[in-house]
Amino acid sequence: MPVVSAPVDATQTPEWAALVDHQKEIAANFTLKKAFADDPDRVSKFSHDMGELHFDFSKNLITEKTLKLLLDLARAVHVEERRDAMLAGEHVNTTEDRAVLHSALRAPKSDRGSLMVDGQDVVGDVHDVLNRMYAFADKVRSGVWTGVTGKKIEHVVSIGIGGSDLGPVMVYEGLKPFANAGIDCTYVSNIDPNDIAEKLRPLDPETTLMIVVSKTFTTLETLTNAREAKAWMLEGLERKGAIDGSDASCADAIKKHFVAVSTALDRVEEFGIDPENAFGFWNWVGGRYSVDSAVGLSLIVAFGREVFEEFLRGFHDVDVYFKETPLENNVPVLMGMINVWYSNFWRTETHAVLPYNQYMHRFPAYLQQLTMESNGKSVRWDGSPVSCDTGEIFWGEPGTNGQHSFYQLIHQGTRMIPADFIAFVNTENPLKDGDQDTHELLLGNFLAQTKALAFGKTADEVRAEGTPEPIVPARCFAGNKPSTSILGTALTPHSLGAFVALYEYIVFVEGTVWGVDSFDQWGVELGKQLAREITVAFHDDEALAEQDASTQALIAFYHEHRA
Ligand SMILES: O=P(O)(O)OC[C@H]1O[C@H](O)[C@H](O)[C@@H](O)[C@@H]1O
C-alpha cells in the first residue's frame, strides 16, 4: 500500500473554526469600498508577481487576517508535506496506487537521473520520448515525412477525448499566432458522428496525418473515431488511386498517415499502428495533467520544438516557484486557499474564469476538466466521507463576450460568484480604430468590470444621473463582488504553460484541504458501464427488459421515429 499519511479532517481543526468566526466578522463589517478607503496600501499588500504574471487579490473579500487564517489552515492540513510527497514520487494517488509526477514532464534534461520512482529514471524517460517527438515533428514539418503519395502533410487530426483532447485543443487555439509550418490541426473528440464528419469533410487524405491520443487506448469514443478515420483515409486514398486496396497497400498507408500517443503501446499495435510511430507516456501522468506529455504531439507538429520547449519552461518555472516560495507569497497556494475561503466559508458554488483574450477561448473548458474531475469527490483519499463541500463549478467565456450575456447575474444576481479575470498587456494583433488602440478598449472593459463588481453604484449615484425614482433600485449595483485580476505581459508559450501549472497547483491545494484524491476519476465509470449495457438494449429485448421504465420509454420513442 502507498506510504501516504491519512488526510486531516480540516473541518475539525481549530484553524477551520477560526475561519468560521472570521467569516462572520467579515460578512458583517467588511466592504471593499471601505477597505480601499481605509488602507492606501491595500493594493500593494495583496499584489504578487509570479514570473511574467501579475496578480492583484485586493478586490477579494479578504483582510491580512483572512490570509493568515487561511495559511494556518493550509499548514494544518499539511499542504507543504503533501506537495513534497507528490514531487518526490510518493503514491499520493491512493485509489489508483500511483505516483503523480506531471511536474517531471517539464523538468529540464539536466535533471536526468535525479528522480528514480518505482525503479524508473522518470526525467530520463521523459526526455527520451520528447526527443523522439521532436525528431518526428521535424520530419513532418520539413516535408521529409510525407503521406503515402509523397505529398507534404498539411493537416493534423488529433483524435482523443477528455484529457487527451481538451489540453491540446486549448493550447492549439491559445498559441495560434505561433503556428509556423503551414500545418493546421483539427481535434475530434465526440462519439457523435457529426463531429468527425464535419471535421474530416474539408480535408484531403493525401495531406492529412491522424494522431490517435488515448492514455488507455480503450476509450470508446476515441477508438470509434479512430476506426472511422481509418476507413475515411483508406477509402479516400483508394478513390484517388493512391492505394490499390490490398492489405499491403492499406498497411503502408496507415503507417504513413497514423501515429498514436498512449501508455498502452500493445493496444496501439493491435489497432494497426506501427509501434515505431507510437509515443508513450506513463501511468503517473493523469489524463487531465497530460498536455505537456506526448499528448501534446499535435502542438509540436504545428508549432515546432522551440515553442513547445518554451511552453514546458513556463510550467517548470511555476513548479520551482510552487515548491520554493513561502506560503505567504505563493500565488497558487494563495489562490487555492482563497477559493477554499469562498467555497467553504461563504458557500459559493461556482467560480468564473474570464480570459480577456480570444485565443484563450477554450481555457475555461480545459479548466472544467482539470478542476471538476480532480476535486468533485465525496470521499477522502482514505475512503472516509468528506465533511464539507468539495469542488467548485468552474465555468467561463472570454470577455468581452460574456459581458453581453451572463455578467448581469454576476453584477446584480443573488449569488456570489468569485471570478478570475485574465488579460495581457500586449496583444498579438495591435489594431487601431481611428486613433484609439483597440487593445485598450479591451483592457478598459477588463478594468471596468472588476471595478463595477467591487465598488458597485449606490442609489444616490443612480439618482444623480437623473434616473426616475421607480427604477432607481433596478439600476443599483451592490458591489462587494469578489474578483482576482491577473495580468500577463503577453500570451506566449511560456505564459500559457505557467497558467496551466498555476491552476494545476490551485487544484492540488484545494484538494489537500478537502482531503480528496485529486488524481483519480472514478465518477466517470458508472456512465461508461451503463452505456455499454444500454447500447445493447437498442436491439436486444432481454437487455431492454432489464432497463428502467424511463430508459425503455425513451428507446421506444427512438425506434418509433428513427428514419
Ligand atoms: O486518454 P484516454 O484513456 O482515452 O481517456 C480519456 C478521458 O476519459 C476518461 O473517461 C476520463 O474521464 C478522463 O480523465 C480521460 O482523460
Coordinates of C-alpha atoms and ligand atoms in Angstrom, one line a residue:
M1 CA 0.0 0.0 0.0
P2 CA 1.1 3.6 -0.6
V3 CA 3.0 5.4 2.1
V4 CA 0.8 8.4 2.4
S5 CA -0.5 9.9 5.6
A6 CA -4.2 9.9 6.3
P7 CA -6.0 13.1 5.4
V8 CA -6.7 15.6 8.1
D9 CA -10.3 16.4 8.6
A10 CA -9.9 20.1 8.0
T11 CA -13.4 20.9 9.4
Q12 CA -12.4 19.5 12.8
T13 CA -9.3 21.7 13.2
P14 CA -9.2 24.9 15.3
E15 CA -8.0 26.7 12.2
W16 CA -11.3 25.9 10.4
A17 CA -13.3 27.1 13.5
A18 CA -11.3 30.3 13.5
L19 CA -12.2 30.9 9.8
V20 CA -15.9 30.3 10.5
D21 CA -15.8 33.0 13.1
H22 CA -13.8 35.3 10.9
Q23 CA -16.2 34.9 8.0
K24 CA -19.0 36.2 10.3
E25 CA -16.9 39.3 11.1
I26 CA -16.1 40.0 7.5
A27 CA -19.7 39.4 6.3
A28 CA -20.9 41.9 9.0
N29 CA -18.3 44.6 8.8
F30 CA -16.3 44.5 5.6
T31 CA -16.9 46.2 2.3
L32 CA -14.4 46.6 -0.5
K33 CA -15.2 50.2 -0.7
K34 CA -14.4 50.8 2.9
A35 CA -11.3 48.5 2.8
F36 CA -9.9 50.6 -0.1
A37 CA -10.8 53.9 1.6
D38 CA -9.2 52.8 4.9
D39 CA -6.0 51.4 3.6
P40 CA -4.0 53.2 0.9
D41 CA -1.6 50.2 0.8
R42 CA -4.2 47.6 0.2
V43 CA -3.3 47.0 -3.4
S44 CA 0.4 46.6 -2.8
K45 CA -0.3 44.3 0.2
F46 CA -2.4 42.0 -1.9
S47 CA -0.5 42.0 -5.1
H48 CA 2.1 39.4 -6.2
D49 CA 4.2 38.7 -9.2
M50 CA 4.9 35.2 -10.4
G51 CA 7.3 35.4 -13.4
E52 CA 5.6 37.4 -16.1
L53 CA 2.2 37.2 -14.4
H54 CA 0.9 39.8 -12.0
F55 CA -1.8 39.1 -9.5
D56 CA -4.0 41.6 -7.8
F57 CA -6.0 40.0 -5.0
S58 CA -7.1 43.3 -3.5
K59 CA -10.7 43.1 -4.8
N60 CA -11.4 40.0 -2.8
L61 CA -13.3 39.9 0.5
I62 CA -10.1 39.4 2.5
T63 CA -8.0 41.1 5.0
E64 CA -4.5 40.4 6.1
K65 CA -6.0 38.3 8.9
T66 CA -8.0 36.3 6.4
L67 CA -4.9 35.3 4.6
K68 CA -3.1 34.4 7.8
L69 CA -6.0 32.2 9.0
L70 CA -6.2 30.5 5.5
L71 CA -2.5 29.8 5.6
D72 CA -2.8 28.4 9.1
L73 CA -5.4 26.0 7.7
A74 CA -3.1 25.1 4.8
R75 CA -0.4 24.3 7.3
A76 CA -2.8 22.3 9.5
V77 CA -3.7 20.0 6.6
H78 CA 0.0 19.7 5.6
V79 CA -0.1 21.3 2.2
E80 CA 3.7 21.5 2.1
E81 CA 4.3 17.9 3.2
R82 CA 1.8 16.6 0.6
R83 CA 3.4 18.8 -2.1
D84 CA 6.8 17.4 -1.2
A85 CA 5.4 13.9 -1.2
M86 CA 3.9 14.4 -4.6
L87 CA 7.0 15.9 -6.1
A88 CA 9.1 13.1 -4.7
G89 CA 7.0 10.4 -6.5
E90 CA 5.1 9.0 -3.5
H91 CA 1.9 7.3 -4.5
V92 CA -0.3 10.2 -3.5
N93 CA -3.0 8.9 -5.9
T94 CA -4.0 6.3 -3.4
T95 CA -7.1 4.9 -5.1
E96 CA -5.1 4.0 -8.1
D97 CA -1.9 3.4 -6.1
R98 CA 0.1 5.7 -8.4
A99 CA 2.7 8.4 -8.2
V100 CA 1.6 11.8 -9.5
L101 CA 4.5 13.3 -11.5
H102 CA 3.3 15.6 -14.2
S103 CA 5.9 18.0 -12.8
A104 CA 8.5 15.7 -14.2
L105 CA 7.1 16.1 -17.7
R106 CA 8.7 19.6 -17.8
A107 CA 11.8 19.0 -15.8
P108 CA 14.9 20.1 -17.8
K109 CA 17.2 17.4 -19.2
S110 CA 19.8 18.3 -16.7
D111 CA 17.6 16.6 -14.1
R112 CA 18.0 13.2 -15.8
G113 CA 18.7 10.6 -13.1
S114 CA 17.5 12.9 -10.3
L115 CA 14.2 11.2 -9.8
M116 CA 14.0 7.5 -9.6
V117 CA 10.5 6.3 -9.0
D118 CA 9.5 2.6 -8.9
G119 CA 12.9 1.8 -10.4
Q120 CA 12.4 4.3 -13.3
D121 CA 14.5 7.3 -14.2
V122 CA 11.5 9.5 -14.7
V123 CA 13.1 12.6 -16.2
G124 CA 15.4 10.5 -18.4
D125 CA 12.4 8.6 -19.9
V126 CA 10.5 11.9 -20.4
H127 CA 13.4 13.3 -22.4
D128 CA 13.8 10.2 -24.5
V129 CA 10.2 10.4 -25.6
L130 CA 10.5 14.2 -26.1
N131 CA 13.5 13.7 -28.4
R132 CA 11.6 11.1 -30.5
M133 CA 8.6 13.5 -30.7
Y134 CA 10.8 16.4 -31.8
A135 CA 12.5 14.3 -34.4
F136 CA 9.2 13.1 -35.8
A137 CA 7.7 16.5 -35.8
D138 CA 10.7 18.0 -37.6
K139 CA 10.3 15.4 -40.3
V140 CA 6.6 16.2 -40.7
R141 CA 7.2 20.0 -40.6
S142 CA 10.0 19.9 -43.1
G143 CA 8.2 17.6 -45.5
V144 CA 10.7 14.7 -45.1
W145 CA 7.8 12.7 -43.7
T146 CA 5.1 12.7 -46.3
G147 CA 1.8 11.0 -46.9
V148 CA 1.7 7.8 -49.0
T149 CA 1.6 9.7 -52.2
G150 CA 4.6 11.7 -51.3
K151 CA 2.7 14.9 -50.5
K152 CA 3.7 17.1 -47.6
I153 CA 1.4 16.9 -44.5
E154 CA -0.8 20.0 -44.2
H155 CA -3.4 18.9 -41.7
V156 CA -3.2 17.1 -38.5
V157 CA -6.3 15.5 -37.0
S158 CA -5.8 14.7 -33.3
I159 CA -8.4 12.1 -32.1
G160 CA -8.9 11.9 -28.4
I161 CA -11.3 12.9 -25.6
G162 CA -11.1 14.4 -22.1
G163 CA -7.5 14.9 -21.1
S164 CA -6.4 13.6 -24.5
D165 CA -8.3 16.4 -26.2
L166 CA -9.0 19.4 -24.0
G167 CA -5.4 20.3 -23.3
P168 CA -4.1 20.1 -26.9
V169 CA -7.1 21.9 -28.3
M170 CA -6.9 24.7 -25.7
V171 CA -3.2 25.2 -26.3
Y172 CA -3.5 25.0 -30.1
E173 CA -6.2 27.7 -30.0
G174 CA -4.2 29.7 -27.4
L175 CA -1.0 29.7 -29.4
K176 CA -2.3 30.0 -33.0
P177 CA -0.1 33.0 -33.8
F178 CA 2.9 30.7 -33.3
A179 CA 1.9 28.2 -36.0
N180 CA 4.8 28.4 -38.4
A181 CA 4.9 25.3 -40.7
G182 CA 1.7 25.7 -42.8
I183 CA 0.2 22.8 -40.9
D184 CA -3.2 23.2 -39.2
C185 CA -4.7 21.0 -36.5
T186 CA -8.2 19.8 -36.0
Y187 CA -9.4 18.0 -32.9
V188 CA -12.1 15.2 -33.0
S189 CA -13.5 14.0 -29.7
N190 CA -17.2 13.4 -29.5
I191 CA -18.7 10.0 -30.3
D192 CA -21.4 11.9 -32.0
P193 CA -20.7 11.1 -35.7
N194 CA -21.4 14.7 -36.5
D195 CA -18.1 15.7 -35.0
I196 CA -15.8 13.6 -37.2
A197 CA -18.0 14.0 -40.3
E198 CA -17.7 17.8 -40.2
K199 CA -14.0 17.9 -39.2
L200 CA -12.9 15.5 -42.0
R201 CA -15.2 16.9 -44.7
P202 CA -12.8 19.6 -45.9
L203 CA -9.6 17.6 -45.6
D204 CA -7.6 15.8 -48.2
P205 CA -6.5 12.3 -47.1
E206 CA -3.3 12.6 -49.1
T207 CA -2.1 15.5 -46.9
T208 CA -3.6 14.5 -43.6
L209 CA -1.9 12.9 -40.6
M210 CA -4.1 11.3 -37.9
I211 CA -2.8 11.3 -34.3
V212 CA -4.8 8.9 -32.1
V213 CA -4.4 10.0 -28.5
S214 CA -5.6 7.8 -25.7
K215 CA -3.9 7.1 -22.4
T216 CA -5.6 3.8 -22.0
F217 CA -6.3 3.1 -25.7
T218 CA -9.6 1.6 -24.6
T219 CA -11.8 4.7 -24.7
L220 CA -15.0 4.1 -26.8
E221 CA -15.2 7.5 -28.3
T222 CA -11.5 7.6 -29.4
L223 CA -11.4 4.1 -30.8
T224 CA -14.7 4.5 -32.7
N225 CA -13.4 7.8 -34.2
A226 CA -10.1 6.3 -35.0
R227 CA -11.7 3.4 -36.9
E228 CA -13.9 5.9 -38.7
A229 CA -10.8 8.0 -39.6
K230 CA -9.0 4.8 -40.8
A231 CA -12.0 3.9 -43.1
W232 CA -12.1 7.5 -44.4
M233 CA -8.4 7.6 -45.0
L234 CA -8.3 4.3 -46.9
E235 CA -11.5 4.9 -48.9
G236 CA -10.2 8.4 -49.8
L237 CA -6.8 7.2 -50.9
E238 CA -8.3 4.3 -52.9
R239 CA -10.7 6.6 -54.6
K240 CA -7.8 8.8 -55.7
G241 CA -5.9 5.7 -56.9
A242 CA -3.2 6.3 -54.3
I243 CA -3.6 2.8 -53.0
D244 CA -5.0 -0.4 -54.6
G245 CA -7.0 -1.6 -51.5
S246 CA -4.7 -4.6 -50.9
D247 CA -3.7 -5.4 -47.3
A248 CA -0.2 -4.4 -48.0
S249 CA -1.1 -1.0 -49.6
C250 CA -3.5 -0.3 -46.7
A251 CA -0.9 -1.2 -44.1
D252 CA 1.6 1.1 -45.8
A253 CA -0.9 4.0 -45.9
I254 CA -1.8 3.5 -42.2
K255 CA 1.9 3.6 -41.4
K256 CA 2.3 7.0 -43.2
H257 CA -0.9 8.6 -42.0
F258 CA -1.5 7.3 -38.5
V259 CA 0.5 7.8 -35.3
A260 CA -0.5 7.2 -31.8
V261 CA 0.0 8.5 -28.3
S262 CA -0.7 6.2 -25.4
T263 CA 0.5 4.5 -22.2
A264 CA -0.7 1.2 -23.7
L265 CA 1.6 0.6 -26.7
D266 CA 0.5 -3.0 -27.1
R267 CA -3.1 -1.9 -27.8
V268 CA -1.7 0.7 -30.3
E269 CA -0.1 -2.1 -32.2
E270 CA -3.2 -4.2 -32.1
F271 CA -5.1 -1.3 -33.7
G272 CA -2.6 -1.5 -36.7
I273 CA -0.4 1.5 -35.9
D274 CA 3.3 0.8 -36.3
P275 CA 4.9 0.8 -32.8
E276 CA 7.7 2.9 -34.4
N277 CA 5.1 5.6 -34.8
A278 CA 3.8 5.5 -31.2
F279 CA 4.8 7.9 -28.4
G280 CA 4.4 6.7 -24.9
F281 CA 3.7 8.3 -21.5
W282 CA 3.2 6.8 -18.1
N283 CA 0.6 6.0 -15.6
W284 CA 1.9 8.6 -13.2
V285 CA 0.5 11.2 -15.6
G286 CA -3.2 11.8 -15.2
G287 CA -5.1 12.5 -18.4
R288 CA -6.1 16.0 -17.4
Y289 CA -2.5 16.7 -16.4
S290 CA -1.0 15.4 -19.7
V291 CA -1.0 18.3 -22.2
D292 CA 2.8 18.6 -21.6
S293 CA 3.4 14.9 -22.4
A294 CA 3.3 13.1 -25.7
V295 CA -0.4 14.1 -25.7
G296 CA 0.7 17.4 -27.0
L297 CA 2.3 15.9 -30.1
S298 CA 0.0 17.8 -32.4
L299 CA 1.3 21.0 -30.8
I300 CA 4.9 20.2 -31.6
V301 CA 3.9 19.4 -35.2
A302 CA 2.1 22.7 -35.6
F303 CA 4.4 25.0 -33.6
G304 CA 7.8 23.3 -33.6
R305 CA 10.2 22.2 -30.9
E306 CA 11.3 25.7 -29.7
V307 CA 7.7 26.8 -29.0
F308 CA 7.0 23.5 -27.1
E309 CA 10.2 23.8 -25.1
E310 CA 9.2 27.3 -24.1
F311 CA 5.8 26.1 -23.2
L312 CA 7.4 23.4 -20.9
R313 CA 9.7 26.1 -19.4
G314 CA 6.6 28.1 -18.4
F315 CA 5.3 25.0 -16.5
H316 CA 8.7 24.3 -15.0
D317 CA 9.2 27.8 -13.7
V318 CA 5.9 27.5 -11.8
D319 CA 6.9 24.1 -10.5
V320 CA 10.1 25.5 -9.0
Y321 CA 8.2 28.6 -7.7
F322 CA 5.4 26.5 -6.1
K323 CA 8.0 24.3 -4.4
E324 CA 10.3 27.0 -3.1
T325 CA 8.1 30.1 -2.4
P326 CA 7.0 30.6 1.2
L327 CA 3.2 30.1 1.5
E328 CA 2.7 33.8 2.4
N329 CA 3.8 34.8 -1.2
N330 CA 3.0 31.6 -3.0
V331 CA 0.4 32.5 -5.7
P332 CA -1.0 29.0 -6.3
V333 CA -1.3 28.5 -2.6
L334 CA -3.0 31.9 -2.0
M335 CA -5.4 31.3 -4.9
G336 CA -6.2 27.8 -3.8
M337 CA -6.9 29.0 -0.3
I338 CA -8.9 32.0 -1.4
N339 CA -11.0 29.6 -3.4
V340 CA -11.5 27.5 -0.2
W341 CA -12.5 30.7 1.6
Y342 CA -15.3 31.3 -0.8
S343 CA -16.4 27.7 -1.3
N344 CA -16.4 26.6 2.3
F345 CA -16.9 29.7 4.3
W346 CA -19.1 31.8 2.0
R347 CA -20.7 28.7 0.5
T348 CA -20.3 29.9 -3.1
E349 CA -20.8 27.1 -5.6
T350 CA -19.3 28.4 -8.8
H351 CA -16.2 30.1 -9.9
A352 CA -15.9 32.1 -13.2
V353 CA -12.8 32.3 -15.3
L354 CA -12.9 35.1 -17.7
P355 CA -10.0 35.5 -20.1
Y356 CA -9.9 38.8 -21.9
N357 CA -8.1 37.2 -24.8
Q358 CA -10.0 35.4 -27.6
Y359 CA -7.1 33.0 -28.2
M360 CA -7.9 31.6 -24.7
H361 CA -11.5 30.8 -25.6
R362 CA -11.0 27.1 -24.7
F363 CA -9.3 27.8 -21.4
P364 CA -12.4 27.6 -19.2
A365 CA -13.4 24.3 -20.8
Y366 CA -9.9 23.0 -20.2
L367 CA -10.2 24.1 -16.5
Q368 CA -13.5 22.4 -16.1
Q369 CA -11.9 19.0 -16.5
L370 CA -8.8 19.9 -14.6
T371 CA -10.7 21.3 -11.6
M372 CA -14.0 19.4 -11.5
E373 CA -12.7 15.9 -12.5
S374 CA -10.0 16.4 -9.9
N375 CA -11.9 17.7 -6.9
G376 CA -15.5 16.7 -7.5
K377 CA -15.3 14.0 -4.8
S378 CA -17.4 12.9 -1.8
V379 CA -14.8 10.7 -0.1
R380 CA -11.3 11.4 1.1
W381 CA -8.2 9.6 -0.2
D382 CA -8.6 7.1 2.7
G383 CA -12.2 6.3 1.8
S384 CA -13.7 8.3 4.7
P385 CA -16.6 10.7 3.7
V386 CA -15.8 14.4 3.3
S387 CA -17.3 16.7 5.8
C388 CA -17.6 19.9 3.8
D389 CA -18.3 20.9 0.2
T390 CA -15.7 20.0 -2.3
G391 CA -15.0 21.0 -5.9
E392 CA -16.1 24.3 -7.4
I393 CA -18.1 24.5 -10.5
F394 CA -15.7 26.3 -12.9
W395 CA -17.1 28.0 -15.9
G396 CA -16.5 31.0 -18.1
E397 CA -16.2 32.6 -21.5
P398 CA -13.9 35.2 -23.0
G399 CA -14.5 38.8 -22.2
T400 CA -15.9 41.0 -23.5
N401 CA -18.4 38.5 -25.0
G402 CA -19.6 37.3 -21.5
Q403 CA -20.3 40.9 -20.6
H404 CA -23.2 40.9 -23.0
S405 CA -24.5 37.6 -21.7
F406 CA -24.1 36.3 -18.2
Y407 CA -22.4 39.2 -16.4
Q408 CA -25.8 40.6 -15.4
L409 CA -26.1 37.7 -12.9
I410 CA -22.7 38.3 -11.5
H411 CA -23.3 42.0 -11.0
Q412 CA -26.9 42.0 -9.8
G413 CA -27.9 38.4 -9.1
T414 CA -28.3 37.0 -5.6
R415 CA -25.4 34.6 -5.8
M416 CA -21.8 35.4 -5.1
I417 CA -19.5 34.3 -8.0
P418 CA -15.8 34.8 -7.4
A419 CA -14.1 35.4 -10.7
D420 CA -10.6 35.2 -12.1
F421 CA -10.2 38.0 -14.7
I422 CA -7.2 37.3 -17.0
A423 CA -5.7 39.7 -19.5
F424 CA -2.4 40.6 -21.2
V425 CA -0.6 43.9 -21.6
N426 CA 0.4 43.2 -25.1
T427 CA -1.8 41.9 -27.9
E428 CA -1.0 39.6 -30.8
N429 CA -3.0 41.8 -33.2
P430 CA -2.4 45.5 -32.4
L431 CA -5.2 47.3 -34.2
K432 CA -6.5 50.9 -34.2
D433 CA -9.9 52.2 -34.6
G434 CA -9.1 55.8 -35.7
D435 CA -6.7 57.0 -33.0
Q436 CA -7.9 54.5 -30.4
D437 CA -5.8 51.5 -29.7
T438 CA -8.4 48.7 -29.7
H439 CA -6.5 46.6 -27.2
E440 CA -7.0 49.4 -24.7
L441 CA -10.7 49.2 -25.4
L442 CA -10.5 45.5 -24.4
L443 CA -8.4 46.3 -21.3
G444 CA -10.6 49.2 -20.4
N445 CA -13.5 46.7 -20.2
F446 CA -11.5 44.3 -18.1
L447 CA -10.7 47.1 -15.6
A448 CA -14.3 48.4 -15.7
Q449 CA -15.8 45.1 -14.9
T450 CA -13.7 44.3 -11.8
K451 CA -14.2 47.9 -10.6
A452 CA -18.0 47.7 -11.0
L453 CA -18.1 44.3 -9.2
A454 CA -16.0 45.6 -6.3
F455 CA -17.5 49.1 -5.8
G456 CA -20.9 49.0 -7.4
K457 CA -23.1 52.0 -7.7
T458 CA -25.3 53.5 -5.0
A459 CA -28.8 54.7 -5.2
D460 CA -27.6 58.3 -4.8
E461 CA -25.2 57.9 -7.7
V462 CA -28.0 56.5 -9.8
R463 CA -30.3 59.4 -8.8
A464 CA -27.6 61.9 -9.6
E465 CA -27.8 60.7 -13.2
G466 CA -31.4 61.8 -13.4
T467 CA -32.9 58.3 -13.1
P468 CA -36.6 58.3 -12.3
E469 CA -37.2 57.2 -8.7
P470 CA -39.2 54.0 -9.5
I471 CA -36.4 52.5 -11.5
V472 CA -33.5 53.5 -9.1
P473 CA -33.4 50.1 -7.4
A474 CA -33.1 48.2 -10.7
R475 CA -30.1 50.4 -11.6
C476 CA -28.2 50.0 -8.4
F477 CA -25.1 47.8 -8.1
A478 CA -24.5 46.4 -4.6
G479 CA -20.7 45.9 -5.3
N480 CA -18.6 43.9 -2.9
K481 CA -18.4 41.1 -5.5
P482 CA -15.0 39.4 -5.4
S483 CA -12.6 39.1 -8.2
T484 CA -8.9 38.4 -8.8
S485 CA -7.2 40.3 -11.6
I486 CA -4.4 38.5 -13.4
L487 CA -2.3 40.5 -15.9
G488 CA 0.3 38.8 -18.1
T489 CA 2.8 40.7 -20.2
A490 CA 1.7 38.7 -23.3
L491 CA 0.1 35.4 -24.2
T492 CA 3.1 33.3 -25.1
P493 CA 4.1 29.6 -25.0
H494 CA 5.8 30.4 -21.7
S495 CA 2.9 32.3 -20.1
L496 CA 0.4 29.7 -21.2
G497 CA 2.4 26.9 -19.7
A498 CA 2.6 29.0 -16.5
F499 CA -1.1 29.4 -16.4
V500 CA -1.8 25.7 -16.8
A501 CA 0.7 24.9 -14.0
L502 CA -0.8 27.6 -11.8
Y503 CA -4.3 26.0 -12.0
E504 CA -2.9 22.5 -11.5
Y505 CA -1.4 23.6 -8.2
I506 CA -4.6 25.6 -7.2
V507 CA -6.4 22.3 -7.7
F508 CA -3.8 20.5 -5.6
V509 CA -4.1 22.9 -2.7
E510 CA -7.8 22.8 -2.6
G511 CA -7.8 19.0 -2.9
T512 CA -5.4 18.8 0.0
V513 CA -7.7 20.9 2.2
W514 CA -10.7 18.7 1.3
G515 CA -8.6 15.6 1.7
V516 CA -9.6 14.2 -1.7
D517 CA -7.5 12.3 -4.2
S518 CA -7.4 14.9 -6.9
F519 CA -5.9 12.4 -9.4
D520 CA -8.5 9.7 -9.8
Q521 CA -11.8 9.9 -11.6
W522 CA -14.0 7.0 -10.6
G523 CA -17.0 9.2 -11.1
V524 CA -16.9 8.8 -14.9
E525 CA -17.0 5.0 -14.7
L526 CA -20.7 4.2 -14.0
G527 CA -21.9 6.1 -17.0
K528 CA -19.5 4.2 -19.3
Q529 CA -20.6 0.9 -17.9
L530 CA -24.3 1.7 -18.3
A531 CA -23.7 3.0 -21.8
R532 CA -22.3 -0.4 -22.8
E533 CA -25.3 -2.2 -21.4
I534 CA -27.9 0.2 -22.8
T535 CA -26.4 0.3 -26.2
V536 CA -27.1 -3.5 -26.4
A537 CA -30.7 -2.8 -25.3
F538 CA -31.4 -1.0 -28.6
H539 CA -31.6 -4.4 -30.4
D540 CA -31.9 -7.0 -27.6
D541 CA -35.3 -7.5 -26.0
E542 CA -33.8 -9.2 -22.9
A543 CA -31.4 -6.4 -22.3
L544 CA -34.2 -3.9 -22.9
A545 CA -36.4 -5.6 -20.3
E546 CA -33.7 -5.1 -17.7
Q547 CA -33.8 -1.3 -18.1
D548 CA -35.8 1.1 -16.0
A549 CA -39.1 2.4 -17.3
S550 CA -37.8 5.7 -18.4
T551 CA -34.9 4.2 -20.4
Q552 CA -37.4 1.7 -22.0
A553 CA -39.8 4.5 -23.0
L554 CA -37.0 6.7 -24.5
I555 CA -35.7 3.7 -26.5
A556 CA -39.3 3.1 -27.7
F557 CA -39.5 6.7 -28.9
Y558 CA -36.2 6.3 -30.7
H559 CA -37.5 3.2 -32.6
E560 CA -40.7 4.9 -33.5
H561 CA -39.1 7.9 -35.0
R562 CA -35.8 6.6 -36.4
A563 CA -35.8 7.3 -40.1
Ligands
LIG1 O1 -6.9 9.2 -22.7 P1 -8.0 8.2 -22.5 O2 -7.5 6.9 -21.8 O3 -8.6 7.8 -23.8 O4 -9.1 8.8 -21.6 C1 -9.8 9.9 -22.0 C2 -10.6 10.5 -20.8 O5 -11.6 9.6 -20.5 C3 -11.8 9.2 -19.2 O6 -13.1 8.7 -19.1 C4 -11.6 10.2 -18.1 O7 -12.8 10.8 -17.7 C5 -10.7 11.3 -18.5 O8 -9.9 11.6 -17.4 C6 -9.8 10.9 -19.6 O9 -8.9 12.0 -19.9

